[in-house]
């Protein structure tokens, strides 16, 4: 009798575990189905859903967002300045910010993404990269999303050093706009494979978000009275262009090896040509020298 009771209790526990796993799997499947409708054309959704799982989770976007938020809190709370409102001296003296007079410290061309000019700046960037970056990373995985994101960050700082050479640079807008640019191009190219109203809605949504954010960036750069140094807006444009080239190729090859795609190498060569030109400009031609 005792053995029978033990067997029955074991079977009940196993049944409860299976039911719990089933509920988790069902929820995960629903999430992936919704994401596939937003991120992929119809002919690619089946392949994605066959292999989709929640492991690994979108660690890159979550990690980079936590790092940016932590740096913002450090300068906003522990430094004596009005960082909640606008850029101030504490951030200007940060070892992370990109500054024209500190261009010999090469890490600043990447680390500037960790520092933000105020509460509106960081909230806008975090919202965009989480709402778009998490679904993109669930579909394309972290190594692809991080490649696109960092291409936008580096391209943004280099473009700013060429086109707006006397201005500082803070914020993750270059990386965020690279994700937006790659997603936008995939929506545009695959528009015929979508429900027309759904495709139009997505394009309008991207246009509204980009237009509003660019409007604020231009306002901060040219119109708003700023107590501290002004900040360049060029990274938005350069990040978007990086996304529309490198990001488009990578995101359109979600089920293929993008290294074998000739479009990827064309984009990489164009990116490297720009990188070499920007380095040459900064060393020999920049007004900031």
PDB file of N, CA and C in Angstrom, residues 106-141:
ATOM      1  N   UNK A 106      40.537  56.486 -27.899  1.00  0.00           N
ATOM      2  CA  UNK A 106      39.706  55.857 -28.934  1.00  0.00           C
ATOM      3  C   UNK A 106      38.451  55.195 -28.382  1.00  0.00           C
ATOM      4  N   UNK A 107      38.486  54.749 -27.111  1.00  0.00           N
ATOM      5  CA  UNK A 107      37.305  54.076 -26.584  1.00  0.00           C
ATOM      6  C   UNK A 107      36.080  54.982 -26.547  1.00  0.00           C
ATOM      7  N   UNK A 108      36.287  56.294 -26.559  1.00  0.00           N
ATOM      8  CA  UNK A 108      35.165  57.227 -26.493  1.00  0.00           C
ATOM      9  C   UNK A 108      34.270  57.136 -27.726  1.00  0.00           C
ATOM     10  N   UNK A 109      34.812  56.642 -28.850  1.00  0.00           N
ATOM     11  CA  UNK A 109      34.006  56.488 -30.050  1.00  0.00           C
ATOM     12  C   UNK A 109      32.928  55.415 -29.872  1.00  0.00           C
ATOM     13  N   UNK A 110      33.053  54.581 -28.828  1.00  0.00           N
ATOM     14  CA  UNK A 110      32.045  53.568 -28.512  1.00  0.00           C
ATOM     15  C   UNK A 110      31.362  53.865 -27.179  1.00  0.00           C
ATOM     16  N   UNK A 111      32.148  54.259 -26.171  1.00  0.00           N
ATOM     17  CA  UNK A 111      31.605  54.390 -24.810  1.00  0.00           C
ATOM     18  C   UNK A 111      30.619  55.531 -24.656  1.00  0.00           C
ATOM     19  N   UNK A 112      30.569  56.467 -25.624  1.00  0.00           N
ATOM     20  CA  UNK A 112      29.617  57.571 -25.522  1.00  0.00           C
ATOM     21  C   UNK A 112      28.172  57.093 -25.456  1.00  0.00           C
ATOM     22  N   UNK A 113      27.924  55.872 -25.942  1.00  0.00           N
ATOM     23  CA  UNK A 113      26.557  55.339 -25.945  1.00  0.00           C
ATOM     24  C   UNK A 113      26.039  55.117 -24.526  1.00  0.00           C
ATOM     25  N   UNK A 114      26.941  55.047 -23.536  1.00  0.00           N
ATOM     26  CA  UNK A 114      26.522  54.782 -22.165  1.00  0.00           C
ATOM     27  C   UNK A 114      26.034  56.033 -21.442  1.00  0.00           C
ATOM     28  N   UNK A 115      26.373  57.215 -21.963  1.00  0.00           N
ATOM     29  CA  UNK A 115      26.063  58.479 -21.290  1.00  0.00           C
ATOM     30  C   UNK A 115      24.931  59.179 -22.031  1.00  0.00           C
ATOM     31  N   UNK A 116      23.997  59.769 -21.276  1.00  0.00           N
ATOM     32  CA  UNK A 116      22.856  60.454 -21.895  1.00  0.00           C
ATOM     33  C   UNK A 116      22.724  61.874 -21.362  1.00  0.00           C
ATOM     34  N   UNK A 117      22.081  62.721 -22.157  1.00  0.00           N
ATOM     35  CA  UNK A 117      22.044  64.152 -21.880  1.00  0.00           C
ATOM     36  C   UNK A 117      20.928  64.561 -20.935  1.00  0.00           C
ATOM     37  N   UNK A 118      20.077  63.656 -20.522  1.00  0.00           N
ATOM     38  CA  UNK A 118      18.985  64.017 -19.628  1.00  0.00           C
ATOM     39  C   UNK A 118      17.957  62.908 -19.553  1.00  0.00           C
ATOM     40  N   UNK A 119      16.956  63.090 -18.723  1.00  0.00           N
ATOM     41  CA  UNK A 119      15.955  62.057 -18.486  1.00  0.00           C
ATOM     42  C   UNK A 119      15.157  61.738 -19.744  1.00  0.00           C
ATOM     43  N   UNK A 120      14.806  62.770 -20.523  1.00  0.00           N
ATOM     44  CA  UNK A 120      14.064  62.521 -21.766  1.00  0.00           C
ATOM     45  C   UNK A 120      14.903  61.745 -22.761  1.00  0.00           C
ATOM     46  N   UNK A 121      16.180  62.086 -22.810  1.00  0.00           N
ATOM     47  CA  UNK A 121      17.091  61.437 -23.753  1.00  0.00           C
ATOM     48  C   UNK A 121      17.188  59.936 -23.479  1.00  0.00           C
ATOM     49  N   UNK A 122      17.452  59.574 -22.221  1.00  0.00           N
ATOM     50  CA  UNK A 122      17.647  58.151 -21.925  1.00  0.00           C
ATOM     51  C   UNK A 122      16.341  57.378 -21.990  1.00  0.00           C
ATOM     52  N   UNK A 123      15.239  57.967 -21.540  1.00  0.00           N
ATOM     53  CA  UNK A 123      13.959  57.255 -21.594  1.00  0.00           C
ATOM     54  C   UNK A 123      13.558  56.970 -23.040  1.00  0.00           C
ATOM     55  N   UNK A 124      13.784  57.934 -23.928  1.00  0.00           N
ATOM     56  CA  UNK A 124      13.461  57.720 -25.336  1.00  0.00           C
ATOM     57  C   UNK A 124      14.277  56.599 -25.944  1.00  0.00           C
ATOM     58  N   UNK A 125      15.594  56.603 -25.687  1.00  0.00           N
ATOM     59  CA  UNK A 125      16.455  55.563 -26.240  1.00  0.00           C
ATOM     60  C   UNK A 125      16.151  54.186 -25.648  1.00  0.00           C
ATOM     61  N   UNK A 126      15.942  54.117 -24.337  1.00  0.00           N
ATOM     62  CA  UNK A 126      15.630  52.834 -23.708  1.00  0.00           C
ATOM     63  C   UNK A 126      14.319  52.273 -24.231  1.00  0.00           C
ATOM     64  N   UNK A 127      13.321  53.122 -24.363  1.00  0.00           N
ATOM     65  CA  UNK A 127      12.018  52.667 -24.870  1.00  0.00           C
ATOM     66  C   UNK A 127      12.163  52.076 -26.265  1.00  0.00           C
ATOM     67  N   UNK A 128      12.851  52.793 -27.151  1.00  0.00           N
ATOM     68  CA  UNK A 128      12.972  52.337 -28.535  1.00  0.00           C
ATOM     69  C   UNK A 128      13.781  51.052 -28.640  1.00  0.00           C
ATOM     70  N   UNK A 129      14.922  50.987 -27.940  1.00  0.00           N
ATOM     71  CA  UNK A 129      15.762  49.802 -28.105  1.00  0.00           C
ATOM     72  C   UNK A 129      15.175  48.572 -27.421  1.00  0.00           C
ATOM     73  N   UNK A 130      14.395  48.749 -26.369  1.00  0.00           N
ATOM     74  CA  UNK A 130      13.756  47.599 -25.742  1.00  0.00           C
ATOM     75  C   UNK A 130      12.557  47.121 -26.546  1.00  0.00           C
ATOM     76  N   UNK A 131      11.725  48.057 -27.010  1.00  0.00           N
ATOM     77  CA  UNK A 131      10.498  47.679 -27.707  1.00  0.00           C
ATOM     78  C   UNK A 131      10.802  47.061 -29.076  1.00  0.00           C
ATOM     79  N   UNK A 132      11.922  47.460 -29.685  1.00  0.00           N
ATOM     80  CA  UNK A 132      12.307  46.903 -30.982  1.00  0.00           C
ATOM     81  C   UNK A 132      13.427  45.885 -30.856  1.00  0.00           C
ATOM     82  N   UNK A 133      14.377  46.151 -29.961  1.00  0.00           N
ATOM     83  CA  UNK A 133      15.557  45.292 -29.865  1.00  0.00           C
ATOM     84  C   UNK A 133      15.275  43.914 -29.313  1.00  0.00           C
ATOM     85  N   UNK A 134      14.372  43.805 -28.320  1.00  0.00           N
ATOM     86  CA  UNK A 134      14.067  42.489 -27.737  1.00  0.00           C
ATOM     87  C   UNK A 134      13.435  41.556 -28.769  1.00  0.00           C
ATOM     88  N   UNK A 135      12.394  41.981 -29.516  1.00  0.00           N
ATOM     89  CA  UNK A 135      11.868  41.087 -30.561  1.00  0.00           C
ATOM     90  C   UNK A 135      12.903  40.755 -31.631  1.00  0.00           C
ATOM     91  N   UNK A 136      13.705  41.743 -32.037  1.00  0.00           N
ATOM     92  CA  UNK A 136      14.735  41.470 -33.036  1.00  0.00           C
ATOM     93  C   UNK A 136      15.737  40.434 -32.534  1.00  0.00           C
ATOM     94  N   UNK A 137      16.117  40.550 -31.274  1.00  0.00           N
ATOM     95  CA  UNK A 137      17.093  39.592 -30.733  1.00  0.00           C
ATOM     96  C   UNK A 137      16.485  38.210 -30.554  1.00  0.00           C
ATOM     97  N   UNK A 138      15.205  38.134 -30.246  1.00  0.00           N
ATOM     98  CA  UNK A 138      14.555  36.821 -30.143  1.00  0.00           C
ATOM     99  C   UNK A 138      14.524  36.114 -31.495  1.00  0.00           C
ATOM    100  N   UNK A 139      14.403  36.888 -32.568  1.00  0.00           N
ATOM    101  CA  UNK A 139      14.371  36.307 -33.915  1.00  0.00           C
ATOM    102  C   UNK A 139      15.777  36.045 -34.435  1.00  0.00           C
ATOM    103  N   UNK A 140      16.662  37.036 -34.308  1.00  0.00           N
ATOM    104  CA  UNK A 140      17.966  36.976 -34.969  1.00  0.00           C
ATOM    105  C   UNK A 140      19.122  36.607 -34.042  1.00  0.00           C
ATOM    106  N   UNK A 141      18.862  36.550 -32.724  1.00  0.00           N
ATOM    107  CA  UNK A 141      19.858  36.211 -31.710  1.00  0.00           C
ATOM    108  C   UNK A 141      20.842  37.363 -31.489  1.00  0.00           C
TER     109      UNK A 141
END
